[in-house]
């Protein structure tokens, strides 16, 4: 049983996403807030929340500032942004500021369910169609995230390149194992090797750093 908080100032959207959650995850307890202050107060009363679904534009948020404040005051509770925003730069910044994922409000119902399941399973979720879109906006991130060199990429084996490519699509280890027809434990081992070889600390850094890579070009070399 999960306990989730929907933090959004639009009652109709809270009702809609609540329905998606109840249909996809039976016996889930859902709490609701409609501004940042009530969200912060509720996290103090319910530190056992499994996930907060946070709207960027509700009262008190001031964009990503509200996310930063929430992460500072409730650092143990995972936060996924759920927003009408579809700017690549905003999505990447949200993740660098501590969100475990970003779900666009235009996502189909089934995709939302899969995204929430992936996050509850301990993985990151990013809208791959936006992240893989052309343009290097993430290089302007305020935290200046890691840039992968050609030399680092060339140290990866063919299988590790394939795993990294699937990671940039927002896939979980379980999904990658299925698509590449290998064991999930093997995927975990590959992910650890990838992080080490690329000189990044976690999966998010790897995904952000590799989002513009032309994997087909590197895979042809192997």
GROMACS .gro file of C-alpha atoms in nm:
model
  222
    1UNK     CA    1   0.000   0.000   0.000
    2UNK     CA    2   0.133   0.342  -0.097
    3UNK     CA    3   0.069   0.686   0.049
    4UNK     CA    4   0.086   0.959  -0.214
    5UNK     CA    5   0.036   1.335  -0.202
    6UNK     CA    6  -0.108   1.525  -0.498
    7UNK     CA    7  -0.004   1.890  -0.466
    8UNK     CA    8  -0.191   2.089  -0.732
    9UNK     CA    9  -0.422   2.391  -0.720
   10UNK     CA   10  -0.663   2.260  -0.987
   11UNK     CA   11  -0.936   2.037  -0.831
   12UNK     CA   12  -1.022   1.879  -1.165
   13UNK     CA   13  -0.664   1.773  -1.225
   14UNK     CA   14  -0.628   1.640  -0.870
   15UNK     CA   15  -0.940   1.433  -0.931
   16UNK     CA   16  -0.811   1.309  -1.267
   17UNK     CA   17  -0.464   1.207  -1.148
   18UNK     CA   18  -0.618   1.059  -0.833
   19UNK     CA   19  -0.832   0.836  -1.053
   20UNK     CA   20  -0.526   0.728  -1.251
   21UNK     CA   21  -0.347   0.637  -0.928
   22UNK     CA   22  -0.641   0.448  -0.776
   23UNK     CA   23  -0.694   0.250  -1.097
   24UNK     CA   24  -0.327   0.163  -1.128
   25UNK     CA   25  -0.238   0.110  -0.763
   26UNK     CA   26  -0.510  -0.044  -0.550
   27UNK     CA   27  -0.534   0.037  -0.177
   28UNK     CA   28  -0.332   0.358  -0.224
   29UNK     CA   29  -0.395   0.638   0.024
   30UNK     CA   30  -0.410   0.974  -0.150
   31UNK     CA   31  -0.368   1.310   0.023
   32UNK     CA   32  -0.422   1.646  -0.147
   33UNK     CA   33  -0.294   2.001  -0.109
   34UNK     CA   34  -0.335   2.311  -0.326
   35UNK     CA   35  -0.044   2.539  -0.237
   36UNK     CA   36   0.316   2.514  -0.119
   37UNK     CA   37   0.252   2.614   0.243
   38UNK     CA   38  -0.006   2.339   0.300
   39UNK     CA   39   0.221   2.093   0.121
   40UNK     CA   40   0.513   2.173   0.350
   41UNK     CA   41   0.288   2.149   0.656
   42UNK     CA   42   0.148   1.813   0.549
   43UNK     CA   43   0.495   1.663   0.493
   44UNK     CA   44   0.573   1.739   0.857
   45UNK     CA   45   0.265   1.540   0.962
   46UNK     CA   46   0.319   1.254   0.715
   47UNK     CA   47   0.689   1.179   0.685
   48UNK     CA   48   0.597   0.830   0.564
   49UNK     CA   49   0.478   0.957   0.224
   50UNK     CA   50   0.601   0.739  -0.062
   51UNK     CA   51   0.580   1.015  -0.322
   52UNK     CA   52   0.473   1.375  -0.377
   53UNK     CA   53   0.329   1.467  -0.717
   54UNK     CA   54   0.410   1.837  -0.732
   55UNK     CA   55   0.273   2.103  -0.966
   56UNK     CA   56   0.529   2.373  -1.051
   57UNK     CA   57   0.275   2.653  -1.088
   58UNK     CA   58   0.052   2.630  -0.782
   59UNK     CA   59   0.047   2.921  -0.532
   60UNK     CA   60   0.370   2.969  -0.338
   61UNK     CA   61   0.585   2.764  -0.574
   62UNK     CA   62   0.757   3.041  -0.772
   63UNK     CA   63   0.866   2.776  -1.018
   64UNK     CA   64   1.160   2.564  -0.914
   65UNK     CA   65   1.215   2.763  -0.593
   66UNK     CA   66   0.925   2.576  -0.436
   67UNK     CA   67   1.079   2.242  -0.531
   68UNK     CA   68   1.409   2.341  -0.370
   69UNK     CA   69   1.231   2.448  -0.050
   70UNK     CA   70   1.032   2.124  -0.038
   71UNK     CA   71   1.344   1.913  -0.092
   72UNK     CA   72   1.523   2.105   0.184
   73UNK     CA   73   1.240   2.066   0.437
   74UNK     CA   74   1.137   1.709   0.348
   75UNK     CA   75   1.455   1.554   0.202
   76UNK     CA   76   1.350   1.192   0.257
   77UNK     CA   77   1.027   1.212   0.054
   78UNK     CA   78   1.066   1.160  -0.324
   79UNK     CA   79   0.913   1.435  -0.539
   80UNK     CA   80   0.802   1.402  -0.899
   81UNK     CA   81   0.706   1.714  -1.091
   82UNK     CA   82   0.376   1.686  -1.275
   83UNK     CA   83   0.324   1.991  -1.488
   84UNK     CA   84   0.193   2.137  -1.812
   85UNK     CA   85   0.547   2.265  -1.869
   86UNK     CA   86   0.724   2.090  -2.156
   87UNK     CA   87   1.045   2.293  -2.185
   88UNK     CA   88   1.350   2.066  -2.187
   89UNK     CA   89   1.554   2.313  -1.982
   90UNK     CA   90   1.292   2.324  -1.705
   91UNK     CA   91   1.267   1.945  -1.694
   92UNK     CA   92   1.644   1.904  -1.666
   93UNK     CA   93   1.671   2.173  -1.400
   94UNK     CA   94   1.393   2.010  -1.196
   95UNK     CA   95   1.588   1.685  -1.188
   96UNK     CA   96   1.916   1.857  -1.100
   97UNK     CA   97   1.729   2.024  -0.812
   98UNK     CA   98   1.628   1.687  -0.670
   99UNK     CA   99   1.308   1.572  -0.840
  100UNK     CA  100   1.299   1.197  -0.911
  101UNK     CA  101   1.113   1.254  -1.235
  102UNK     CA  102   0.900   1.480  -1.449
  103UNK     CA  103   0.557   1.387  -1.587
  104UNK     CA  104   0.388   1.620  -1.834
  105UNK     CA  105   0.015   1.673  -1.788
  106UNK     CA  106  -0.037   1.599  -2.156
  107UNK     CA  107   0.088   1.242  -2.105
  108UNK     CA  108  -0.160   0.965  -2.193
  109UNK     CA  109  -0.320   0.790  -1.895
  110UNK     CA  110  -0.127   0.467  -1.948
  111UNK     CA  111   0.203   0.654  -1.972
  112UNK     CA  112   0.129   0.834  -1.643
  113UNK     CA  113   0.060   0.502  -1.473
  114UNK     CA  114   0.385   0.354  -1.605
  115UNK     CA  115   0.579   0.664  -1.499
  116UNK     CA  116   0.444   0.653  -1.142
  117UNK     CA  117   0.511   0.278  -1.122
  118UNK     CA  118   0.868   0.332  -1.239
  119UNK     CA  119   0.925   0.602  -0.977
  120UNK     CA  120   0.769   0.399  -0.695
  121UNK     CA  121   1.002   0.117  -0.802
  122UNK     CA  122   1.294   0.344  -0.720
  123UNK     CA  123   1.379   0.463  -1.071
  124UNK     CA  124   1.396   0.800  -1.241
  125UNK     CA  125   1.132   0.893  -1.499
  126UNK     CA  126   1.187   1.152  -1.769
  127UNK     CA  127   0.972   1.221  -2.078
  128UNK     CA  128   1.208   1.064  -2.332
  129UNK     CA  129   1.052   1.236  -2.633
  130UNK     CA  130   1.139   1.578  -2.487
  131UNK     CA  131   1.476   1.479  -2.340
  132UNK     CA  132   1.591   1.322  -2.667
  133UNK     CA  133   1.478   1.624  -2.870
  134UNK     CA  134   1.751   1.814  -3.048
  135UNK     CA  135   1.926   2.096  -2.871
  136UNK     CA  136   2.183   2.122  -2.593
  137UNK     CA  137   1.982   2.322  -2.341
  138UNK     CA  138   2.101   2.105  -2.057
  139UNK     CA  139   2.455   2.237  -2.101
  140UNK     CA  140   2.329   2.563  -1.953
  141UNK     CA  141   2.209   2.407  -1.632
  142UNK     CA  142   2.287   2.623  -1.327
  143UNK     CA  143   2.472   2.333  -1.172
  144UNK     CA  144   2.682   2.272  -1.483
  145UNK     CA  145   2.629   1.898  -1.487
  146UNK     CA  146   2.895   1.659  -1.608
  147UNK     CA  147   2.990   1.653  -1.977
  148UNK     CA  148   3.083   1.314  -2.120
  149UNK     CA  149   3.394   1.306  -2.339
  150UNK     CA  150   3.438   1.096  -2.652
  151UNK     CA  151   3.720   0.910  -2.479
  152UNK     CA  152   3.491   0.814  -2.190
  153UNK     CA  153   3.221   0.688  -2.425
  154UNK     CA  154   3.471   0.477  -2.614
  155UNK     CA  155   3.560   0.293  -2.291
  156UNK     CA  156   3.205   0.152  -2.277
  157UNK     CA  157   3.138  -0.193  -2.417
  158UNK     CA  158   2.867  -0.240  -2.679
  159UNK     CA  159   2.629  -0.377  -2.415
  160UNK     CA  160   2.702  -0.086  -2.181
  161UNK     CA  161   2.627   0.159  -2.463
  162UNK     CA  162   2.296  -0.018  -2.522
  163UNK     CA  163   2.212  -0.003  -2.151
  164UNK     CA  164   2.300   0.369  -2.138
  165UNK     CA  165   2.084   0.437  -2.445
  166UNK     CA  166   1.786   0.270  -2.276
  167UNK     CA  167   1.859   0.464  -1.955
  168UNK     CA  168   1.827   0.793  -2.149
  169UNK     CA  169   1.482   0.679  -2.256
  170UNK     CA  170   1.380   0.676  -1.891
  171UNK     CA  171   1.360   0.297  -1.870
  172UNK     CA  172   1.395   0.111  -1.540
  173UNK     CA  173   1.645  -0.172  -1.491
  174UNK     CA  174   1.361  -0.420  -1.527
  175UNK     CA  175   1.254  -0.270  -1.859
  176UNK     CA  176   1.613  -0.259  -1.988
  177UNK     CA  177   1.661  -0.624  -1.891
  178UNK     CA  178   1.349  -0.716  -2.086
  179UNK     CA  179   1.442  -0.518  -2.398
  180UNK     CA  180   1.802  -0.643  -2.408
  181UNK     CA  181   1.711  -0.998  -2.302
  182UNK     CA  182   1.953  -1.006  -2.010
  183UNK     CA  183   1.914  -1.053  -1.634
  184UNK     CA  184   1.821  -0.754  -1.419
  185UNK     CA  185   2.130  -0.818  -1.203
  186UNK     CA  186   2.340  -0.791  -1.520
  187UNK     CA  187   2.180  -0.456  -1.598
  188UNK     CA  188   2.265  -0.332  -1.247
  189UNK     CA  189   2.626  -0.439  -1.298
  190UNK     CA  190   2.639  -0.256  -1.633
  191UNK     CA  191   2.487   0.058  -1.478
  192UNK     CA  192   2.750   0.058  -1.203
  193UNK     CA  193   3.026   0.020  -1.463
  194UNK     CA  194   2.875   0.298  -1.676
  195UNK     CA  195   2.865   0.542  -1.383
  196UNK     CA  196   3.225   0.460  -1.295
  197UNK     CA  197   3.357   0.493  -1.652
  198UNK     CA  198   3.170   0.818  -1.719
  199UNK     CA  199   3.280   0.971  -1.391
  200UNK     CA  200   2.926   1.046  -1.271
  201UNK     CA  201   2.781   0.985  -0.927
  202UNK     CA  202   2.432   0.863  -1.006
  203UNK     CA  203   2.184   0.757  -1.271
  204UNK     CA  204   2.038   1.107  -1.313
  205UNK     CA  205   2.376   1.257  -1.399
  206UNK     CA  206   2.435   0.981  -1.652
  207UNK     CA  207   2.096   1.037  -1.816
  208UNK     CA  208   2.137   1.415  -1.834
  209UNK     CA  209   2.492   1.395  -1.964
  210UNK     CA  210   2.407   1.138  -2.232
  211UNK     CA  211   2.073   1.275  -2.354
  212UNK     CA  212   2.214   1.424  -2.678
  213UNK     CA  213   2.446   1.138  -2.775
  214UNK     CA  214   2.407   0.974  -3.115
  215UNK     CA  215   2.424   0.616  -2.990
  216UNK     CA  216   2.395   0.464  -3.337
  217UNK     CA  217   2.728   0.621  -3.432
  218UNK     CA  218   2.907   0.469  -3.133
  219UNK     CA  219   2.735   0.132  -3.164
  220UNK     CA  220   2.853   0.106  -3.526
  221UNK     CA  221   3.211   0.116  -3.397
  222UNK     CA  222   3.156  -0.199  -3.187
   0.00000   0.00000   0.00000
